[in-house]
Amino acid sequence: MTTRKEGEPASTLAQAAWVCYEWANQPYFSLVTIFLFAPYLTATVVGDPVKGQAIWGYTQAIAGIIIALSSPLLGAMADAAGPRKPWITFFTIFCTLGCFGLWIAVPGSPVLPIMFSLIVASVGMEFAIIFANAMLPTIASERRIGLLSGIGIGVGQLAAIVALVIVLIYLQLPGVVHASFIPDAPPFGLSKEAHETDRIVGPISGAWFIVFMLPLLLIVPDQKHRGLSRLEAAKAGIVRLGHTINKAWHFRNVALYLISRMAFYDGMNAIFVFGGILAASIFHWGAMEMAVYGVWATLFAALGAFVGGWTDQRFGSKKTLMVSLALALLAFLVLMSFDRDRVFFFVHVDVAPDAKAFTTLPQQGFLATIAFFALMAGPTIASSRTMLARIAPIEMMTEFFGLYSLAGKATTFVAPLLIGLVTSLSGSQRLGLMVVVPLIILGIVMLSFVREERATAIE
């Protein structure tokens, strides 16, 4: 195992191995939760898009509740015990098993086992991310954590693009699009008729995750063991978490940041999810167009994360967050101005009824604006993680990343619920989406009062 003095940054190789964990986890989100498996489950397996969307929502809600309730305690236990790798190893395997379980998602099959597999995969993924995130400030210097975080997010976005393109070329496009770089049939005898090309994205995500987590597990130095048994660590974790809650005023700066993140994260996440729904609705984009849209947005999010890592290192996490959130909000408002035959709300554009995808001015304007939004979303994701790594006590880092995960999950139902209610009452998708504006503004205002200084651990 790599050895180093306590508090000393890890080697460049170890830092690169830590970045590799981002390459490992992002394809799960692009293949399973956003672009491919989710629409397959809702439209094909369930057979009723409305019922399927409800089932998907319930599944993600259950996983979110489990993560929200468990993550702070598990983080406190890990901090009490010391090493993070045993937890990462367990939850990596846990997630992989859930991903492989998605192979059973045959159209018409019982939904409960599929929901169970999705919950297992989601919970395992989120917990593995918590413990991996908590390693960041222990392997990089204070000056480099912003840069390393941005590089990690950017690399993860690139992995999502690579995985999505591979799946499209080798599984989705054969027999549909004829080109020299597209095979005539899916590999390994996978059958499109039996939806094996749709179901295989779960096992692909699981295999990708476990393989690319190996560099972190093998190379990145871990915290020293504090000599506690599992039972002792559990007891110490419970006591420590209770002590943290009782002394919440001591951590009021960190708490204010986590609350601000609840607001702006919920708004930004809703724009990503519902922005695609809006685009598909007004421009009548199908699966292929949405896949292109996803790759396009992810590419700019990756670029933004790389740039954001540099600005974080140069100007600090708070300034990077404030500027990127403000510009992302501006981009969202411009995004709302496009319609099938209109730009900037009032300017009419002649559009032929049979116009092809991406050829009209409104569609091109929408794509350009979502690219800018994604460019700002990249540093928002990277610097929100780095901000916590800068202000939380080193000795309690996993516990606070558990609370960070809780802050990301506890209110994720708020924006979708408000969007649904306002859309139903107004009959307008745009008015429904506008509820994210006060959420992001609230997050920015609260963030302005957060100090970029490290809290001290409580005795």
Short mmCIF file of C-alpha atoms in Angstrom, two decimals:
data_model
loop_
_atom_site.label_atom_id
_atom_site.label_comp_id
_atom_site.label_asym_id
_atom_site.label_seq_id
_atom_site.Cartn_x
_atom_site.Cartn_y
_atom_site.Cartn_z
CA MET A 1 0.00 0.00 0.00
CA THR A 2 1.19 3.54 -0.70
CA THR A 3 2.60 5.16 2.46
CA ARG A 4 2.82 8.86 3.24
CA LYS A 5 2.90 11.14 6.23
CA GLU A 6 -0.42 12.13 7.80
CA GLY A 7 -1.77 15.25 6.07
CA GLU A 8 0.66 14.97 3.16
CA PRO A 9 -0.91 14.98 -0.36
CA ALA A 10 -0.95 11.68 -2.20
CA SER A 11 1.12 11.08 -5.33
CA THR A 12 0.02 12.27 -8.76
CA LEU A 13 -0.68 8.64 -9.69
CA ALA A 14 -2.94 8.24 -6.64
CA GLN A 15 -4.79 11.44 -7.50
CA ALA A 16 -5.28 10.19 -11.06
CA ALA A 17 -6.61 6.91 -9.66
CA TRP A 18 -9.10 8.87 -7.55
CA VAL A 19 -10.25 10.75 -10.67
CA CYS A 20 -10.83 7.36 -12.30
CA TYR A 21 -13.71 6.73 -9.90
CA GLU A 22 -15.62 9.49 -11.69
CA TRP A 23 -15.00 7.67 -14.96
CA ALA A 24 -16.41 4.58 -13.25
CA ASN A 25 -19.70 5.97 -11.95
CA GLN A 26 -21.04 8.38 -14.57
CA PRO A 27 -22.06 5.81 -17.23
CA TYR A 28 -24.58 4.39 -14.74
CA PHE A 29 -26.38 7.74 -14.71
CA SER A 30 -26.24 8.25 -18.49
CA LEU A 31 -27.21 4.70 -19.48
CA VAL A 32 -29.62 3.72 -16.70
CA THR A 33 -31.19 6.76 -15.07
CA ILE A 34 -31.40 9.31 -17.91
CA PHE A 35 -31.18 8.27 -21.56
CA LEU A 36 -31.71 4.56 -22.16
CA PHE A 37 -33.01 2.25 -19.42
CA ALA A 38 -35.44 4.72 -17.86
CA PRO A 39 -37.45 5.33 -21.06
CA TYR A 40 -37.25 1.61 -21.89
CA LEU A 41 -38.74 0.67 -18.52
CA THR A 42 -41.50 3.26 -18.57
CA ALA A 43 -42.62 2.87 -22.18
CA THR A 44 -41.84 -0.78 -23.00
CA VAL A 45 -41.60 -2.90 -19.85
CA VAL A 46 -44.56 -1.29 -18.12
CA GLY A 47 -46.25 -0.51 -21.44
CA ASP A 48 -47.95 2.62 -20.14
CA PRO A 49 -45.78 5.78 -20.13
CA VAL A 50 -47.84 7.48 -17.42
CA LYS A 51 -47.88 4.47 -15.11
CA GLY A 52 -44.26 3.74 -15.96
CA GLN A 53 -43.17 7.26 -15.06
CA ALA A 54 -45.01 6.96 -11.74
CA ILE A 55 -43.24 3.66 -10.99
CA TRP A 56 -39.88 5.20 -11.86
CA GLY A 57 -40.63 8.12 -9.55
CA TYR A 58 -41.63 5.84 -6.66
CA THR A 59 -38.49 3.76 -7.15
CA GLN A 60 -36.17 6.75 -7.09
CA ALA A 61 -38.04 8.19 -4.11
CA ILE A 62 -37.57 4.99 -2.09
CA ALA A 63 -33.86 4.91 -2.93
CA GLY A 64 -33.57 8.61 -2.05
CA ILE A 65 -35.22 8.11 1.33
CA ILE A 66 -32.87 5.21 2.17
CA ILE A 67 -29.85 7.29 1.16
CA ALA A 68 -31.04 10.39 3.01
CA LEU A 69 -31.73 8.52 6.26
CA SER A 70 -28.60 6.35 6.22
CA SER A 71 -25.82 8.45 4.73
CA PRO A 72 -25.02 10.73 7.71
CA LEU A 73 -24.83 7.75 10.11
CA LEU A 74 -22.70 5.66 7.76
CA GLY A 75 -20.40 8.63 7.23
CA ALA A 76 -19.98 9.10 10.98
CA MET A 77 -19.26 5.39 11.41
CA ALA A 78 -16.63 5.48 8.66
CA ASP A 79 -14.96 8.52 10.22
CA ALA A 80 -14.89 6.76 13.58
CA ALA A 81 -13.36 3.60 12.09
CA GLY A 82 -10.89 5.37 9.76
CA PRO A 83 -10.58 3.53 6.41
CA ARG A 84 -13.04 4.30 3.58
CA LYS A 85 -12.02 1.57 1.12
CA PRO A 86 -13.89 -1.31 2.85
CA TRP A 87 -17.10 0.71 2.55
CA ILE A 88 -16.37 1.64 -1.07
CA THR A 89 -15.65 -2.00 -1.94
CA PHE A 90 -18.87 -3.24 -0.33
CA PHE A 91 -21.11 -0.66 -1.98
CA THR A 92 -19.40 -1.05 -5.35
CA ILE A 93 -20.26 -4.76 -5.30
CA PHE A 94 -23.75 -3.93 -3.97
CA CYS A 95 -24.36 -1.51 -6.85
CA THR A 96 -22.98 -3.93 -9.44
CA LEU A 97 -25.35 -6.68 -8.30
CA GLY A 98 -28.27 -4.28 -8.68
CA CYS A 99 -27.12 -3.29 -12.18
CA PHE A 100 -26.87 -6.93 -13.27
CA GLY A 101 -30.34 -7.50 -11.85
CA LEU A 102 -31.78 -5.14 -14.49
CA TRP A 103 -31.27 -7.89 -17.09
CA ILE A 104 -34.58 -9.39 -15.88
CA ALA A 105 -36.51 -6.37 -17.20
CA VAL A 106 -38.39 -8.26 -19.93
CA PRO A 107 -41.55 -6.54 -21.23
CA GLY A 108 -44.56 -7.72 -19.26
CA SER A 109 -42.48 -9.17 -16.42
CA PRO A 110 -43.26 -8.31 -12.75
CA VAL A 111 -42.14 -4.81 -11.91
CA LEU A 112 -41.28 -5.28 -8.23
CA PRO A 113 -38.03 -7.27 -8.81
CA ILE A 114 -36.92 -4.62 -11.33
CA MET A 115 -37.70 -1.86 -8.82
CA PHE A 116 -35.71 -3.76 -6.19
CA SER A 117 -32.71 -4.02 -8.52
CA LEU A 118 -32.90 -0.32 -9.31
CA ILE A 119 -33.04 0.58 -5.62
CA VAL A 120 -30.05 -1.66 -4.85
CA ALA A 121 -28.06 -0.13 -7.73
CA SER A 122 -28.96 3.45 -6.81
CA VAL A 123 -28.25 3.05 -3.09
CA GLY A 124 -24.96 1.25 -3.75
CA MET A 125 -23.85 3.90 -6.23
CA GLU A 126 -24.67 6.87 -4.00
CA PHE A 127 -22.98 5.38 -0.93
CA ALA A 128 -19.84 4.48 -2.89
CA ILE A 129 -19.75 8.10 -4.13
CA ILE A 130 -20.08 9.45 -0.57
CA PHE A 131 -17.02 7.58 0.68
CA ALA A 132 -14.98 8.27 -2.47
CA ASN A 133 -15.79 12.00 -2.24
CA ALA A 134 -14.63 12.01 1.37
CA MET A 135 -11.15 10.88 0.26
CA LEU A 136 -10.58 14.05 -1.80
CA PRO A 137 -9.29 16.43 0.90
CA THR A 138 -7.04 13.70 2.34
CA ILE A 139 -5.18 13.03 -0.94
CA ALA A 140 -4.88 16.54 -2.42
CA SER A 141 -3.53 19.79 -1.04
CA GLU A 142 -5.91 22.60 -0.09
CA ARG A 143 -4.85 24.43 -3.24
CA ARG A 144 -5.42 21.50 -5.61
CA ILE A 145 -8.72 20.04 -4.40
CA GLY A 146 -10.75 22.41 -6.60
CA LEU A 147 -8.73 21.55 -9.68
CA LEU A 148 -8.85 17.83 -8.94
CA SER A 149 -12.60 17.92 -8.32
CA GLY A 150 -13.20 19.75 -11.61
CA ILE A 151 -11.00 17.31 -13.52
CA GLY A 152 -12.91 14.43 -11.92
CA ILE A 153 -16.32 15.78 -12.93
CA GLY A 154 -15.07 16.51 -16.45
CA VAL A 155 -13.60 13.02 -16.82
CA GLY A 156 -16.87 11.55 -15.57
CA GLN A 157 -18.86 13.48 -18.16
CA LEU A 158 -16.51 12.25 -20.90
CA ALA A 159 -17.04 8.68 -19.66
CA ALA A 160 -20.79 9.19 -19.94
CA ILE A 161 -20.39 10.34 -23.54
CA VAL A 162 -18.10 7.41 -24.42
CA ALA A 163 -20.43 4.85 -22.86
CA LEU A 164 -23.51 6.35 -24.52
CA VAL A 165 -21.86 6.45 -27.95
CA ILE A 166 -20.61 2.85 -27.61
CA VAL A 167 -24.08 1.61 -26.68
CA LEU A 168 -25.72 3.57 -29.48
CA ILE A 169 -23.28 2.37 -32.15
CA TYR A 170 -23.13 -1.29 -31.13
CA LEU A 171 -26.59 -1.90 -29.64
CA GLN A 172 -29.15 0.66 -30.75
CA LEU A 173 -28.18 1.65 -34.31
CA PRO A 174 -27.40 -1.73 -36.01
CA GLY A 175 -30.18 -2.48 -38.46
CA VAL A 176 -31.55 1.05 -38.11
CA VAL A 177 -28.78 3.26 -39.45
CA HIS A 178 -26.43 1.99 -42.14
CA ALA A 179 -22.88 3.33 -42.02
CA SER A 180 -19.38 1.91 -42.31
CA PHE A 181 -18.71 2.30 -38.57
CA ILE A 182 -22.00 0.68 -37.47
CA PRO A 183 -22.17 -3.16 -37.43
CA ASP A 184 -24.97 -4.94 -39.25
CA ALA A 185 -26.15 -6.63 -36.05
CA PRO A 186 -25.55 -6.24 -32.29
CA PRO A 187 -22.57 -8.21 -30.92
CA PHE A 188 -22.71 -11.55 -29.04
CA GLY A 189 -25.99 -12.48 -30.70
CA LEU A 190 -28.00 -10.01 -28.63
CA SER A 191 -31.58 -9.87 -29.84
CA LYS A 192 -33.38 -6.60 -30.41
CA GLU A 193 -36.68 -8.44 -30.62
CA ALA A 194 -36.19 -9.79 -27.07
CA HIS A 195 -35.03 -6.32 -25.97
CA GLU A 196 -31.68 -7.75 -24.92
CA THR A 197 -29.99 -4.67 -26.40
CA ASP A 198 -32.06 -2.52 -24.02
CA ARG A 199 -31.66 -4.74 -20.95
CA ILE A 200 -27.90 -5.17 -21.32
CA VAL A 201 -27.21 -1.53 -20.37
CA GLY A 202 -27.68 -2.49 -16.72
CA PRO A 203 -24.95 -5.17 -16.70
CA ILE A 204 -22.73 -2.92 -18.86
CA SER A 205 -23.03 -0.14 -16.26
CA GLY A 206 -22.27 -2.56 -13.43
CA ALA A 207 -19.25 -4.09 -15.15
CA TRP A 208 -17.94 -0.63 -16.12
CA PHE A 209 -18.32 0.55 -12.51
CA ILE A 210 -16.52 -2.32 -10.82
CA VAL A 211 -13.66 -2.43 -13.37
CA PHE A 212 -12.88 1.30 -13.28
CA MET A 213 -13.17 1.48 -9.48
CA LEU A 214 -10.13 -0.82 -9.20
CA PRO A 215 -7.52 1.97 -9.56
CA LEU A 216 -8.98 3.81 -6.57
CA LEU A 217 -9.14 0.62 -4.50
CA LEU A 218 -5.62 -0.49 -5.43
CA ILE A 219 -3.65 2.78 -5.60
CA VAL A 220 -5.26 5.58 -3.58
CA PRO A 221 -3.97 5.66 0.04
CA ASP A 222 -6.62 5.23 2.71
CA GLN A 223 -7.07 6.58 6.21
CA LYS A 224 -5.42 4.63 9.01
CA HIS A 225 -7.55 2.20 11.02
CA ARG A 226 -8.38 3.53 14.45
CA GLY A 227 -8.54 0.09 16.05
CA LEU A 228 -12.31 -0.07 16.46
CA SER A 229 -14.40 -3.16 15.72
CA ARG A 230 -17.48 -2.82 13.50
CA LEU A 231 -19.75 -2.70 16.56
CA GLU A 232 -17.53 -0.15 18.28
CA ALA A 233 -17.40 1.94 15.10
CA ALA A 234 -21.21 1.82 14.86
CA LYS A 235 -21.60 2.95 18.47
CA ALA A 236 -18.97 5.66 18.03
CA GLY A 237 -20.64 6.80 14.81
CA ILE A 238 -24.05 7.11 16.49
CA VAL A 239 -22.56 9.08 19.38
CA ARG A 240 -20.57 11.27 16.99
CA LEU A 241 -23.56 12.03 14.77
CA GLY A 242 -25.68 12.89 17.80
CA HIS A 243 -22.91 15.13 19.09
CA THR A 244 -22.70 16.87 15.70
CA ILE A 245 -26.45 17.51 15.68
CA ASN A 246 -26.36 18.81 19.26
CA LYS A 247 -23.52 21.14 18.33
CA ALA A 248 -25.12 22.26 15.05
CA TRP A 249 -24.53 25.93 15.95
CA HIS A 250 -20.80 25.23 15.93
CA PHE A 251 -21.12 24.18 12.28
CA ARG A 252 -23.58 26.88 11.28
CA ASN A 253 -21.44 27.99 8.34
CA VAL A 254 -21.35 24.45 6.92
CA ALA A 255 -25.06 24.01 7.67
CA LEU A 256 -25.91 27.23 5.82
CA TYR A 257 -23.94 25.99 2.83
CA LEU A 258 -25.70 22.61 2.82
CA ILE A 259 -29.11 24.32 2.99
CA SER A 260 -28.17 26.65 0.13
CA ARG A 261 -27.07 23.62 -1.88
CA MET A 262 -30.47 21.99 -1.30
CA ALA A 263 -32.11 24.93 -3.05
CA PHE A 264 -29.82 25.46 -6.04
CA TYR A 265 -29.15 21.73 -6.59
CA ASP A 266 -32.88 20.99 -6.72
CA GLY A 267 -33.43 23.76 -9.27
CA MET A 268 -30.45 22.85 -11.47
CA ASN A 269 -31.34 19.15 -11.44
CA ALA A 270 -34.93 19.91 -12.46
CA ILE A 271 -33.73 21.97 -15.44
CA PHE A 272 -31.65 19.05 -16.69
CA VAL A 273 -34.50 16.55 -16.33
CA PHE A 274 -37.45 18.66 -17.47
CA GLY A 275 -35.53 20.71 -20.04
CA GLY A 276 -35.18 17.60 -22.18
CA ILE A 277 -38.88 16.86 -21.75
CA LEU A 278 -39.71 20.39 -22.91
CA ALA A 279 -37.41 20.09 -25.93
CA ALA A 280 -38.89 16.75 -26.97
CA SER A 281 -42.38 18.22 -26.64
CA ILE A 282 -41.97 21.46 -28.59
CA PHE A 283 -39.64 20.14 -31.30
CA HIS A 284 -41.12 16.60 -31.51
CA TRP A 285 -37.73 14.95 -30.98
CA GLY A 286 -37.62 11.16 -30.84
CA ALA A 287 -35.20 8.79 -29.13
CA MET A 288 -32.36 9.36 -31.58
CA GLU A 289 -32.64 13.14 -31.35
CA MET A 290 -32.77 12.97 -27.56
CA ALA A 291 -29.64 10.82 -27.53
CA VAL A 292 -27.84 13.42 -29.63
CA TYR A 293 -29.19 16.13 -27.30
CA GLY A 294 -27.84 14.19 -24.31
CA VAL A 295 -24.37 13.76 -25.80
CA TRP A 296 -24.31 17.46 -26.78
CA ALA A 297 -25.26 18.69 -23.29
CA THR A 298 -22.93 16.25 -21.53
CA LEU A 299 -19.99 17.30 -23.71
CA PHE A 300 -20.35 20.92 -22.63
CA ALA A 301 -20.88 19.92 -19.00
CA ALA A 302 -17.55 18.07 -19.20
CA LEU A 303 -15.83 21.12 -20.69
CA GLY A 304 -17.38 23.31 -18.00
CA ALA A 305 -16.13 21.01 -15.26
CA PHE A 306 -12.55 21.19 -16.56
CA VAL A 307 -12.71 24.99 -16.81
CA GLY A 308 -14.45 25.17 -13.44
CA GLY A 309 -11.65 23.22 -11.82
CA TRP A 310 -9.20 25.86 -13.00
CA THR A 311 -11.36 28.80 -11.88
CA ASP A 312 -11.96 27.10 -8.53
CA GLN A 313 -8.23 26.81 -7.97
CA ARG A 314 -7.62 30.42 -9.06
CA PHE A 315 -10.61 32.25 -7.56
CA GLY A 316 -12.02 29.86 -4.95
CA SER A 317 -15.09 27.63 -4.73
CA LYS A 318 -17.57 30.26 -3.58
CA LYS A 319 -16.87 32.74 -6.39
CA THR A 320 -16.93 29.96 -8.97
CA LEU A 321 -20.28 28.73 -7.64
CA MET A 322 -21.86 32.19 -7.46
CA VAL A 323 -20.87 33.14 -11.03
CA SER A 324 -21.73 29.77 -12.60
CA LEU A 325 -25.15 29.65 -10.87
CA ALA A 326 -26.01 33.20 -11.95
CA LEU A 327 -25.03 32.54 -15.57
CA ALA A 328 -26.84 29.18 -15.57
CA LEU A 329 -30.01 30.93 -14.38
CA LEU A 330 -29.66 33.51 -17.16
CA ALA A 331 -29.21 30.70 -19.71
CA PHE A 332 -32.35 28.97 -18.40
CA LEU A 333 -34.42 32.13 -18.87
CA VAL A 334 -33.21 32.37 -22.47
CA LEU A 335 -33.97 28.66 -22.92
CA MET A 336 -37.60 29.31 -22.02
CA SER A 337 -37.89 31.82 -24.89
CA PHE A 338 -37.74 29.22 -27.67
CA ASP A 339 -40.71 27.55 -29.29
CA ARG A 340 -41.18 25.57 -32.49
CA ASP A 341 -41.54 28.75 -34.57
CA ARG A 342 -40.42 31.47 -32.16
CA VAL A 343 -37.23 32.78 -30.55
CA PHE A 344 -36.81 35.20 -27.63
CA PHE A 345 -40.51 34.85 -26.77
CA PHE A 346 -41.83 37.27 -29.43
CA VAL A 347 -39.76 36.90 -32.62
CA HIS A 348 -41.63 34.69 -35.12
CA VAL A 349 -39.61 32.39 -37.41
CA ASP A 350 -40.98 30.64 -40.51
CA VAL A 351 -40.55 26.89 -40.02
CA ALA A 352 -41.57 24.32 -42.64
CA PRO A 353 -43.96 21.62 -41.34
CA ASP A 354 -41.56 18.90 -42.51
CA ALA A 355 -38.38 20.58 -41.22
CA LYS A 356 -35.77 18.07 -40.09
CA ALA A 357 -34.39 17.91 -36.58
CA PHE A 358 -31.75 20.52 -35.67
CA THR A 359 -32.21 22.46 -38.95
CA THR A 360 -34.45 25.30 -37.75
CA LEU A 361 -33.33 28.49 -36.01
CA PRO A 362 -35.36 27.84 -32.82
CA GLN A 363 -33.88 24.35 -32.45
CA GLN A 364 -30.35 25.61 -33.08
CA GLY A 365 -30.89 28.44 -30.59
CA PHE A 366 -32.18 25.95 -28.02
CA LEU A 367 -29.13 23.71 -28.52
CA ALA A 368 -26.73 26.67 -28.26
CA THR A 369 -28.39 27.84 -25.06
CA ILE A 370 -28.47 24.40 -23.43
CA ALA A 371 -24.77 24.11 -24.30
CA PHE A 372 -24.06 27.32 -22.37
CA PHE A 373 -26.24 26.14 -19.49
CA ALA A 374 -24.36 22.83 -19.36
CA LEU A 375 -21.07 24.74 -19.53
CA MET A 376 -22.12 26.52 -16.31
CA ALA A 377 -23.54 23.35 -14.74
CA GLY A 378 -20.14 21.61 -14.93
CA PRO A 379 -18.37 24.00 -12.51
CA THR A 380 -21.48 24.10 -10.33
CA ILE A 381 -21.26 20.33 -9.78
CA ALA A 382 -17.49 20.34 -9.27
CA SER A 383 -17.26 23.40 -7.03
CA SER A 384 -20.24 22.45 -4.87
CA ARG A 385 -18.28 19.34 -3.85
CA THR A 386 -15.02 21.28 -3.46
CA MET A 387 -16.72 23.93 -1.33
CA LEU A 388 -17.67 21.33 1.26
CA ALA A 389 -14.18 19.83 1.12
CA ARG A 390 -12.82 23.31 1.93
CA ILE A 391 -15.11 24.16 4.86
CA ALA A 392 -15.84 20.84 6.64
CA PRO A 393 -13.45 19.54 9.34
CA ILE A 394 -10.92 17.07 7.93
CA GLU A 395 -11.55 14.70 10.85
CA MET A 396 -15.30 14.55 10.09
CA MET A 397 -15.15 14.61 6.29
CA THR A 398 -17.10 11.39 5.56
CA GLU A 399 -19.82 12.38 8.03
CA PHE A 400 -20.24 15.74 6.34
CA PHE A 401 -20.25 14.18 2.88
CA GLY A 402 -23.03 11.97 4.20
CA LEU A 403 -24.88 15.14 5.18
CA TYR A 404 -23.95 16.54 1.74
CA SER A 405 -25.66 13.56 0.14
CA LEU A 406 -28.64 14.10 2.43
CA ALA A 407 -28.76 17.74 1.30
CA GLY A 408 -28.82 16.53 -2.29
CA LYS A 409 -31.57 13.97 -1.70
CA ALA A 410 -33.79 15.39 1.02
CA THR A 411 -35.68 17.90 -1.16
CA THR A 412 -35.33 16.38 -4.64
CA PHE A 413 -39.09 15.86 -4.72
CA VAL A 414 -39.83 19.58 -4.21
CA ALA A 415 -39.03 20.93 -7.70
CA PRO A 416 -40.74 18.06 -9.61
CA LEU A 417 -43.80 18.36 -7.35
CA LEU A 418 -44.03 22.13 -7.83
CA ILE A 419 -43.44 21.79 -11.57
CA GLY A 420 -46.22 19.21 -11.82
CA LEU A 421 -48.68 21.32 -9.81
CA VAL A 422 -48.00 24.59 -11.64
CA THR A 423 -48.04 22.86 -15.03
CA SER A 424 -51.40 21.24 -14.24
CA LEU A 425 -52.94 24.46 -12.96
CA SER A 426 -51.60 26.71 -15.73
CA GLY A 427 -51.60 24.24 -18.63
CA SER A 428 -48.15 25.55 -19.58
CA GLN A 429 -44.88 23.63 -19.46
CA ARG A 430 -42.91 26.87 -19.38
CA LEU A 431 -44.77 28.30 -16.40
CA GLY A 432 -44.33 24.97 -14.64
CA LEU A 433 -40.58 25.07 -15.20
CA MET A 434 -40.29 28.65 -13.97
CA VAL A 435 -40.63 27.43 -10.37
CA VAL A 436 -36.90 26.62 -10.48
CA VAL A 437 -36.06 30.35 -10.65
CA PRO A 438 -36.85 31.16 -6.99
CA LEU A 439 -35.08 27.97 -5.88
CA ILE A 440 -31.83 28.91 -7.61
CA ILE A 441 -32.07 32.55 -6.48
CA LEU A 442 -32.65 31.39 -2.89
CA GLY A 443 -29.59 29.16 -3.15
CA ILE A 444 -27.44 32.01 -4.47
CA VAL A 445 -28.60 34.43 -1.74
CA MET A 446 -27.86 31.94 1.07
CA LEU A 447 -24.53 31.01 -0.51
CA SER A 448 -23.49 34.68 -0.44
CA PHE A 449 -23.45 34.50 3.39
CA VAL A 450 -21.28 31.35 3.53
CA ARG A 451 -17.64 31.90 4.51
CA GLU A 452 -14.99 29.90 2.67
CA GLU A 453 -13.12 28.82 5.80
CA ARG A 454 -12.64 25.41 7.42
CA ALA A 455 -14.64 24.57 10.52
CA THR A 456 -12.92 22.97 13.50
CA ALA A 457 -13.91 19.53 14.73
CA ILE A 458 -15.76 19.27 18.03
CA GLU A 459 -14.18 17.44 20.92
#
